[in-house]
mmCIF file of C-alpha atoms and ligand atoms in Angstrom:
data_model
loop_
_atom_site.group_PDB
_atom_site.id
_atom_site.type_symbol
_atom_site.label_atom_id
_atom_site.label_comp_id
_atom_site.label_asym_id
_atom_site.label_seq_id
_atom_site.Cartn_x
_atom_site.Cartn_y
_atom_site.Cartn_z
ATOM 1 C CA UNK A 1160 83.259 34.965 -41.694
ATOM 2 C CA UNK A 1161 81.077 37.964 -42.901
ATOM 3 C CA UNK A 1162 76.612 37.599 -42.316
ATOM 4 C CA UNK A 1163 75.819 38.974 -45.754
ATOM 5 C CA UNK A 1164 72.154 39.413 -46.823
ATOM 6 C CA UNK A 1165 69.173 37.614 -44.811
ATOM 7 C CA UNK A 1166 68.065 34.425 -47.256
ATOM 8 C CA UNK A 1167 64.983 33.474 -45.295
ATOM 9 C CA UNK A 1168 62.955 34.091 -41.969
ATOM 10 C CA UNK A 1169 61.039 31.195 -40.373
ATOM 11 C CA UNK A 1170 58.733 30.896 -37.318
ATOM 12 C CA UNK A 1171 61.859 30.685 -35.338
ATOM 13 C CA UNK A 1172 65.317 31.035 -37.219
ATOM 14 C CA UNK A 1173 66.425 33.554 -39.900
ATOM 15 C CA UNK A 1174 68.958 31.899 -42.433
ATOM 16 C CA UNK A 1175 71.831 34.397 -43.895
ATOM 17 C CA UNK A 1176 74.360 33.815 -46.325
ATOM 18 C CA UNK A 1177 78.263 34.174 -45.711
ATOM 19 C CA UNK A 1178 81.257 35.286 -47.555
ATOM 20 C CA UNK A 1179 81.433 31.098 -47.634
ATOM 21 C CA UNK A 1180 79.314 30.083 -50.299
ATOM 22 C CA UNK A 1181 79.529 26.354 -48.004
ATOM 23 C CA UNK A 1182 78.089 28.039 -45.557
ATOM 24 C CA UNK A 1183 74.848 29.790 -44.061
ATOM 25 C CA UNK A 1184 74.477 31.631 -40.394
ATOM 26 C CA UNK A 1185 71.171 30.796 -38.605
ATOM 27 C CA UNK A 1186 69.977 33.585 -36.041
ATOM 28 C CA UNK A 1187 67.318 32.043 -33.033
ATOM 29 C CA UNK A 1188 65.056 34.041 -32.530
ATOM 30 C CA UNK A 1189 62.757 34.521 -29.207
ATOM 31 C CA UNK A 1190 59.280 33.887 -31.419
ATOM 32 C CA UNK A 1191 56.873 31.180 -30.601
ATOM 33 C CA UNK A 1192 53.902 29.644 -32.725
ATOM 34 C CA UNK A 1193 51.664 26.867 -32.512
ATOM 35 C CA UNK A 1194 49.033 24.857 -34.742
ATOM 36 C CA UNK A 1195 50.489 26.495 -37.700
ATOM 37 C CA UNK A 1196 51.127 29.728 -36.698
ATOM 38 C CA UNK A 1197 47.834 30.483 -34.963
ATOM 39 C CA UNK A 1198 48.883 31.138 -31.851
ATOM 40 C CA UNK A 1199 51.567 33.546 -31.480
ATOM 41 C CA UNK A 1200 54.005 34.656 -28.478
ATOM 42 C CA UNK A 1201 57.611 35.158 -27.076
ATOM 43 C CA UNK A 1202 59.801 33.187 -24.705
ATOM 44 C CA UNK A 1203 62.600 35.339 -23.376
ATOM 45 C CA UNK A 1204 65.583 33.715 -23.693
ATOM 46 C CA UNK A 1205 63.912 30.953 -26.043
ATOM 47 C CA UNK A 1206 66.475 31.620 -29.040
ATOM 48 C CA UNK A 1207 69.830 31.461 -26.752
ATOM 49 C CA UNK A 1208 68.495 28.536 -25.436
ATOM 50 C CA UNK A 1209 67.836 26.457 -27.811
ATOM 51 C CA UNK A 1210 70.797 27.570 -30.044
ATOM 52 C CA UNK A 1211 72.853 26.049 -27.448
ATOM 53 C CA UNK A 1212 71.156 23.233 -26.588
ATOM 54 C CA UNK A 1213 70.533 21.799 -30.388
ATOM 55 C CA UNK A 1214 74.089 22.695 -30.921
ATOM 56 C CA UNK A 1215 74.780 20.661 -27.482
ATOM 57 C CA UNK A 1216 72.772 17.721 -28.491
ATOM 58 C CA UNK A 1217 74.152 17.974 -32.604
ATOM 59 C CA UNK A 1218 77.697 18.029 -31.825
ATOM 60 C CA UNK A 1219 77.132 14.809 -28.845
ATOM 61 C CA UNK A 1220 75.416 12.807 -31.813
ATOM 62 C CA UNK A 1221 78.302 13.911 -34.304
ATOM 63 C CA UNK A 1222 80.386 12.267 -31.846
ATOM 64 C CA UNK A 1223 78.371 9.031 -32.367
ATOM 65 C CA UNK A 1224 78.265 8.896 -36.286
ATOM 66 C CA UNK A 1225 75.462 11.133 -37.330
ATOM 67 C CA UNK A 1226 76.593 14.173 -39.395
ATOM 68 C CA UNK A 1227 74.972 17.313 -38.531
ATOM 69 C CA UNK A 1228 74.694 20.608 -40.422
ATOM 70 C CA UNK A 1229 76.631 22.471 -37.209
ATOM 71 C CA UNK A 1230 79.930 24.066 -37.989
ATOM 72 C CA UNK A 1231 80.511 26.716 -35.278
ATOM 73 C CA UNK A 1232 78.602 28.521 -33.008
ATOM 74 C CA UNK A 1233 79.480 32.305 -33.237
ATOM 75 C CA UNK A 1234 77.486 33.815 -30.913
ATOM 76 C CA UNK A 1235 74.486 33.563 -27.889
ATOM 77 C CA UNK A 1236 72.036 33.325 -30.972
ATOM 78 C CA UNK A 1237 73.876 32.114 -34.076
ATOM 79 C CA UNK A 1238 75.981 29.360 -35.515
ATOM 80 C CA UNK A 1239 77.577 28.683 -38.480
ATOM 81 C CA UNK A 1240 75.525 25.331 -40.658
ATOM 82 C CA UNK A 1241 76.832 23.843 -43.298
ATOM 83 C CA UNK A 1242 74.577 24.473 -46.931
ATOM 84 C CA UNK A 1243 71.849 22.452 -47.354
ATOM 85 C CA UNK A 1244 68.869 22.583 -49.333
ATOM 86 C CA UNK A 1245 66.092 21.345 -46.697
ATOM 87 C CA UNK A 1246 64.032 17.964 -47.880
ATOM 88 C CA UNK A 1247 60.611 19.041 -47.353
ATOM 89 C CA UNK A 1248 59.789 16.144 -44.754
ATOM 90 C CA UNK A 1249 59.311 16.640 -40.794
ATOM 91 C CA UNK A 1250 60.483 13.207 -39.855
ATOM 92 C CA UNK A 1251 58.570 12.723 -36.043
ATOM 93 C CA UNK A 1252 59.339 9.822 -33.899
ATOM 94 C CA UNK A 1253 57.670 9.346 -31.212
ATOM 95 C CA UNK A 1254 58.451 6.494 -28.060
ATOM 96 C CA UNK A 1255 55.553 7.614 -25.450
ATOM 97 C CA UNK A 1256 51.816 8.417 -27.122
ATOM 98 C CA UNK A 1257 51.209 12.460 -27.144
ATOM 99 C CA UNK A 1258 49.995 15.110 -28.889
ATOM 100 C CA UNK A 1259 48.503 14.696 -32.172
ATOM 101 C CA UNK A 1260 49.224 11.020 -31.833
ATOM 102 C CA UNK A 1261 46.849 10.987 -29.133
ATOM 103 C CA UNK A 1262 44.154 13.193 -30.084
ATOM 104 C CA UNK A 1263 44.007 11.315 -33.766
ATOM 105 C CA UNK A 1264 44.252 7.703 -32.278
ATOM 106 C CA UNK A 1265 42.553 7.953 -28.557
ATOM 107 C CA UNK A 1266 45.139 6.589 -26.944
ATOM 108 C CA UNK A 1267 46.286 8.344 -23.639
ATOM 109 C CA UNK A 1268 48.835 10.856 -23.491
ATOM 110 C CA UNK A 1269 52.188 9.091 -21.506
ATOM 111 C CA UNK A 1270 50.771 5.692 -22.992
ATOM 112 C CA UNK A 1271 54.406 3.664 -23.687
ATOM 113 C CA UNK A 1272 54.506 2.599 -27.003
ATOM 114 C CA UNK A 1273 54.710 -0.935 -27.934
ATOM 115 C CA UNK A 1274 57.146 -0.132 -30.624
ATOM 116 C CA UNK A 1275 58.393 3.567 -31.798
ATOM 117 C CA UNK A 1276 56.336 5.297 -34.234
ATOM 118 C CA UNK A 1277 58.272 7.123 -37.202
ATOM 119 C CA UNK A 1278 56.092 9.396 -39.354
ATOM 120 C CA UNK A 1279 56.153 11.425 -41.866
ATOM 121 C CA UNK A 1280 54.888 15.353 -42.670
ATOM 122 C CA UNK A 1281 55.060 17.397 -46.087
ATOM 123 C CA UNK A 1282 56.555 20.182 -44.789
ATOM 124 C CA UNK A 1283 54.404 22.821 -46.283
ATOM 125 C CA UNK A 1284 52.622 25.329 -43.837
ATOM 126 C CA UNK A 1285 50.162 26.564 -46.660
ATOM 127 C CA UNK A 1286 48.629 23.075 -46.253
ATOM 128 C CA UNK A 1287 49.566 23.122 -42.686
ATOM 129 C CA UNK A 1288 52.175 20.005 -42.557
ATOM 130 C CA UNK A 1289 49.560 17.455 -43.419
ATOM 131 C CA UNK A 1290 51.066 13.821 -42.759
ATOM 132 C CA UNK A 1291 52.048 11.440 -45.420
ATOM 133 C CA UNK A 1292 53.780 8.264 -45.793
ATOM 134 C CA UNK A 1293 56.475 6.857 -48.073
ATOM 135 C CA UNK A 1294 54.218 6.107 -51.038
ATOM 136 C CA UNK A 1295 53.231 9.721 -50.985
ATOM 137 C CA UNK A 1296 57.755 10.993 -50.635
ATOM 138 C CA UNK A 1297 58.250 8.980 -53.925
ATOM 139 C CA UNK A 1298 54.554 10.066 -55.278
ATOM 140 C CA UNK A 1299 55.868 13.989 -54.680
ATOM 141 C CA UNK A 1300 60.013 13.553 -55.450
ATOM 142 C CA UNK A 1301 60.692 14.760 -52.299
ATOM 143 C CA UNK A 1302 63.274 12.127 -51.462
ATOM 144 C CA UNK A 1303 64.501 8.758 -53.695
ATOM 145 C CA UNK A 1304 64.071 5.767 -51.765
ATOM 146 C CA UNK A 1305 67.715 5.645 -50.686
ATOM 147 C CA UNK A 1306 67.598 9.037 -49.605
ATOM 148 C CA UNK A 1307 64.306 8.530 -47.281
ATOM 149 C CA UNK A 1308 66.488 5.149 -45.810
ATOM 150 C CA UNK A 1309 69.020 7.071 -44.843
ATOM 151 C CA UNK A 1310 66.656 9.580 -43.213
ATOM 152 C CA UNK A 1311 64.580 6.655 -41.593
ATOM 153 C CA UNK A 1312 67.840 4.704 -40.370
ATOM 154 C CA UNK A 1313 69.296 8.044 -38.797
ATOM 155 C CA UNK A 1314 65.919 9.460 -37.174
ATOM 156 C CA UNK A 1315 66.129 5.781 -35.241
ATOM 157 C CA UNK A 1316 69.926 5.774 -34.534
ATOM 158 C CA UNK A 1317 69.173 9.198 -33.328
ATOM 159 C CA UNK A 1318 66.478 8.080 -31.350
ATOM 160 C CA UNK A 1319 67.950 5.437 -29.261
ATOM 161 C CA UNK A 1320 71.338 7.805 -28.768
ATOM 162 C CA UNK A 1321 69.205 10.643 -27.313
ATOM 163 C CA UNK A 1322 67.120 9.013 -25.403
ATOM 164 C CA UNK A 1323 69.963 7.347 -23.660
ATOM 165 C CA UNK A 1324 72.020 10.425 -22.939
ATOM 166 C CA UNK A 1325 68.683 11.957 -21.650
ATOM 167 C CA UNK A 1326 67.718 9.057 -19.028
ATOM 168 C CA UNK A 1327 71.165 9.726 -17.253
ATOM 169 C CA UNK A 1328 70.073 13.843 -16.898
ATOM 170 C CA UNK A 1329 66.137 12.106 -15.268
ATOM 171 C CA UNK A 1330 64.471 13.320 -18.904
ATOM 172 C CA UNK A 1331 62.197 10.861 -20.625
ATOM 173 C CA UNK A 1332 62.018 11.276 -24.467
ATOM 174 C CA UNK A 1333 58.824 11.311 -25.173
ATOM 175 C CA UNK A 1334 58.420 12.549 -28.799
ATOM 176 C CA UNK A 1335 60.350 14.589 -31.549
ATOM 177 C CA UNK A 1336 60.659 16.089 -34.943
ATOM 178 C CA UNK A 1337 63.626 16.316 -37.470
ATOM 179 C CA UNK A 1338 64.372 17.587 -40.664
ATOM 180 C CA UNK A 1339 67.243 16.465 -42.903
ATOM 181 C CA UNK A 1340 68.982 18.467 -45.281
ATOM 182 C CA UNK A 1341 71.014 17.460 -48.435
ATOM 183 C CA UNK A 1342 74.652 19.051 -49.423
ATOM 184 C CA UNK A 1343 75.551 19.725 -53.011
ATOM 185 C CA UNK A 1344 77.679 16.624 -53.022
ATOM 186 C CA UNK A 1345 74.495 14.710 -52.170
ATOM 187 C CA UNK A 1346 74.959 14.099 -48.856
ATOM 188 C CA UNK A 1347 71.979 13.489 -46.444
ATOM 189 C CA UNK A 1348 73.232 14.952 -43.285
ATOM 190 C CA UNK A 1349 70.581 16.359 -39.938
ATOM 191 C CA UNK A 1350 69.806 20.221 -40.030
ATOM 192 C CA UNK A 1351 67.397 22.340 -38.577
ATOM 193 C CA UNK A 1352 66.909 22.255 -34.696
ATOM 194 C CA UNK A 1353 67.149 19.602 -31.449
ATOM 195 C CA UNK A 1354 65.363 21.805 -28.894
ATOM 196 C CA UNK A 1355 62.504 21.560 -26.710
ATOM 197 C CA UNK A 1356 60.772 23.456 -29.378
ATOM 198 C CA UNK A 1357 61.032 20.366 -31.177
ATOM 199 C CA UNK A 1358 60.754 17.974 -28.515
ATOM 200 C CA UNK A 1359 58.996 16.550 -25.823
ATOM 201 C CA UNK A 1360 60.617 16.260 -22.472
ATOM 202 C CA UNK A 1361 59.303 15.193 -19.259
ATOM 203 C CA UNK A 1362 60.911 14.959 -15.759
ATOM 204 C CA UNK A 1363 61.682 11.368 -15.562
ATOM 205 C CA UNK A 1364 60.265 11.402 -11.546
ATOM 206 C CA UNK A 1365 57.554 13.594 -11.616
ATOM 207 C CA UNK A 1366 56.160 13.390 -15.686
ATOM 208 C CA UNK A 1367 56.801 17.519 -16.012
ATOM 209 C CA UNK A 1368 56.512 19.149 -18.693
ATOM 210 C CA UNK A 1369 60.062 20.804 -19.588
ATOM 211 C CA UNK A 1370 59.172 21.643 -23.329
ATOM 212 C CA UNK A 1371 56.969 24.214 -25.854
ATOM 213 C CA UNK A 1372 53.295 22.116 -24.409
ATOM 214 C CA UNK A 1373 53.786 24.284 -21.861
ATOM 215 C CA UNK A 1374 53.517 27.123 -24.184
ATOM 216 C CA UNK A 1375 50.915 25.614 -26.881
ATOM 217 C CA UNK A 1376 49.129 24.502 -23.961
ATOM 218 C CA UNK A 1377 49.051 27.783 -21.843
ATOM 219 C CA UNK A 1378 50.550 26.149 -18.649
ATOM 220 C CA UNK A 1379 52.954 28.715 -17.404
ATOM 221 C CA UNK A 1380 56.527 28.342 -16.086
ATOM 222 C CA UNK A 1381 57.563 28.602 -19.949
ATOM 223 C CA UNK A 1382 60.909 30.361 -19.603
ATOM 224 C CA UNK A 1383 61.464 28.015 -16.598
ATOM 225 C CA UNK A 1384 61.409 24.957 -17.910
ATOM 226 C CA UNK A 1385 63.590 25.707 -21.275
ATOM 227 C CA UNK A 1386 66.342 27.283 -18.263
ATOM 228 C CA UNK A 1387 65.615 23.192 -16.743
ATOM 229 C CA UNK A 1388 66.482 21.939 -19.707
ATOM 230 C CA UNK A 1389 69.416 24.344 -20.468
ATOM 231 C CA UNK A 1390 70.825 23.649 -17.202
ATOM 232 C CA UNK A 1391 70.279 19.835 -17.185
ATOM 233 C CA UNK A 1392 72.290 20.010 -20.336
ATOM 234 C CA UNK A 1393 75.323 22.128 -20.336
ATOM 235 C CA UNK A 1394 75.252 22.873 -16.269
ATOM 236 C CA UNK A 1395 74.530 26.748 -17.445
HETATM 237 P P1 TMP B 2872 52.592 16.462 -32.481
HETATM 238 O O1 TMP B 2872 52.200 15.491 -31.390
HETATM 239 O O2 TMP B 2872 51.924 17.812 -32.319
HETATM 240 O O3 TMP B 2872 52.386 15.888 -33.843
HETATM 241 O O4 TMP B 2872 54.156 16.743 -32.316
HETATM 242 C C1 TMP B 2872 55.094 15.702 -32.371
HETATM 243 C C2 TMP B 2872 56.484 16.247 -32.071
HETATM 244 O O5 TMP B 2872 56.931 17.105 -33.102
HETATM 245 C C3 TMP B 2872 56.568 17.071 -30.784
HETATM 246 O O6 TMP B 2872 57.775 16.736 -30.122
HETATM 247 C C4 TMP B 2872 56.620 18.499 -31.246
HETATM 248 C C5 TMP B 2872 57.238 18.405 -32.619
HETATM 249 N N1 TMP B 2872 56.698 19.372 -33.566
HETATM 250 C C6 TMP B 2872 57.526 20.289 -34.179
HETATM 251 O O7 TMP B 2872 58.725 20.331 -33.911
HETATM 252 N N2 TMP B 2872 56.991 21.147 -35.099
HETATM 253 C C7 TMP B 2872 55.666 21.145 -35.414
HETATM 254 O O8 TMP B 2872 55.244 21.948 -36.249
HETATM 255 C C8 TMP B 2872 54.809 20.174 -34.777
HETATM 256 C C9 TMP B 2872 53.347 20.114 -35.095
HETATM 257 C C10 TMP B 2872 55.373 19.312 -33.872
#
């Protein structure tokens, strides 16, 4: 397969096109932002990482009925996807209160939550992701009400499967963020990333931080903890 002309550059990925016009090769890249972009940095490493361990984690929930937009990976920092154009939605769910949760609702950070949370962003960073909720999808077009189902019903299949393979590795699955992406023919499949860019893990035992907090939040041990989570993944 030939990488033919860069298509897009995000905070964290480039997207190329390929001699398959099925096909697009995403490139991780070591940059880090937070709150929109305001903060800026590098994590050595960051982009090998977390290409193999969203590839790792996309490939173990293929294997329990969720299609995925991962073909092949081709190298440290790239893989082969599948074409999608993106629905504009970061789909969060979220099992232990954190983050903006907490801040916007007062309720402690590590707080176990009656029932998960599933919410809903406009994926625009010009507005800065603001949150909306289903009445606002269908206000915008930016899914039919089948299509944001299917999105729902995987982000909570995909929920309870990850979450389970985590316990057994001592990581609690505290909170994360999807996007979905839809194939010519239609289909709503998973795309984007599964990393702990995207994530919040914490050491089962001790409540550690093994995640980017420890980056938005200026903690140190950055590199260290995405190597954790590397290593409690594919034993590299
Ligand atoms: P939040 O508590 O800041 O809203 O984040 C919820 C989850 O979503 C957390 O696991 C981090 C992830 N996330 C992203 O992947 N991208 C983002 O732009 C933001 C704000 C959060």
């Amino acid at each position: 397969m030939k990488k033919l002309e860069q298509l897009y550059e995000g905070k964290a990925k480039k997207v190329f096109k390929t001699d398959d016009p099925n096909a697009y090769i995403v490139e991780y890249k070591d940059d880090a932002t937070a709150f929109n972009g305001l903060k800026k940095g590098t994590i050595a490493e960051k982009g090998i990482i977390n290409n193999k361990v969203s590839n790792h984690l996309m490939k173990m929930l293929e294997g329990h009925g969720v299609p995925t937009h991962v073909i092949e990976q081709i190298s440290d920092r790239e893989t082969v996807v599948k074409k999608v154009s993106i629905v504009p939605i970061e789909v969060i769910v979220r099992n232990i209160a954190a983050g903006s949760l907490s801040k916007r609702l007062g309720i402690p950070e590590g707080t176990k939550l009656a029932k998960t949370v599933l919410e809903y962003s406009y994926k625009d960073d010009a507005l800065g992701d603001p949150m909306i909720n289903d009445y606002h999808v269908f206000a915008m077009e930016l899914a039919t009400p089948q299509e944001l189902k299917t999105i729902a019903d995987y982000a909570f299949k995909i929920n309870e499967i990850l979450a389970a393979y985590l316990k057994d590795l001592n990581i609690e699955l505290i909170d994360f963020k999807l996007e979905f992406g839809k194939t010519p023919d239609g289909k709503i499949i998973l795309a984007d990333e599964i990393s702990p860019d995207t994530c919040r893990f914490w050491d089962s035992t001790t409540g550690e931080k093994l995640d980017k907090d420890r980056f938005r939040r200026d903690m140190g041990g950055v590199e260290g903890a995405y190597h954790e989570i590397l290593k409690r993944l594919l034993g590299e």
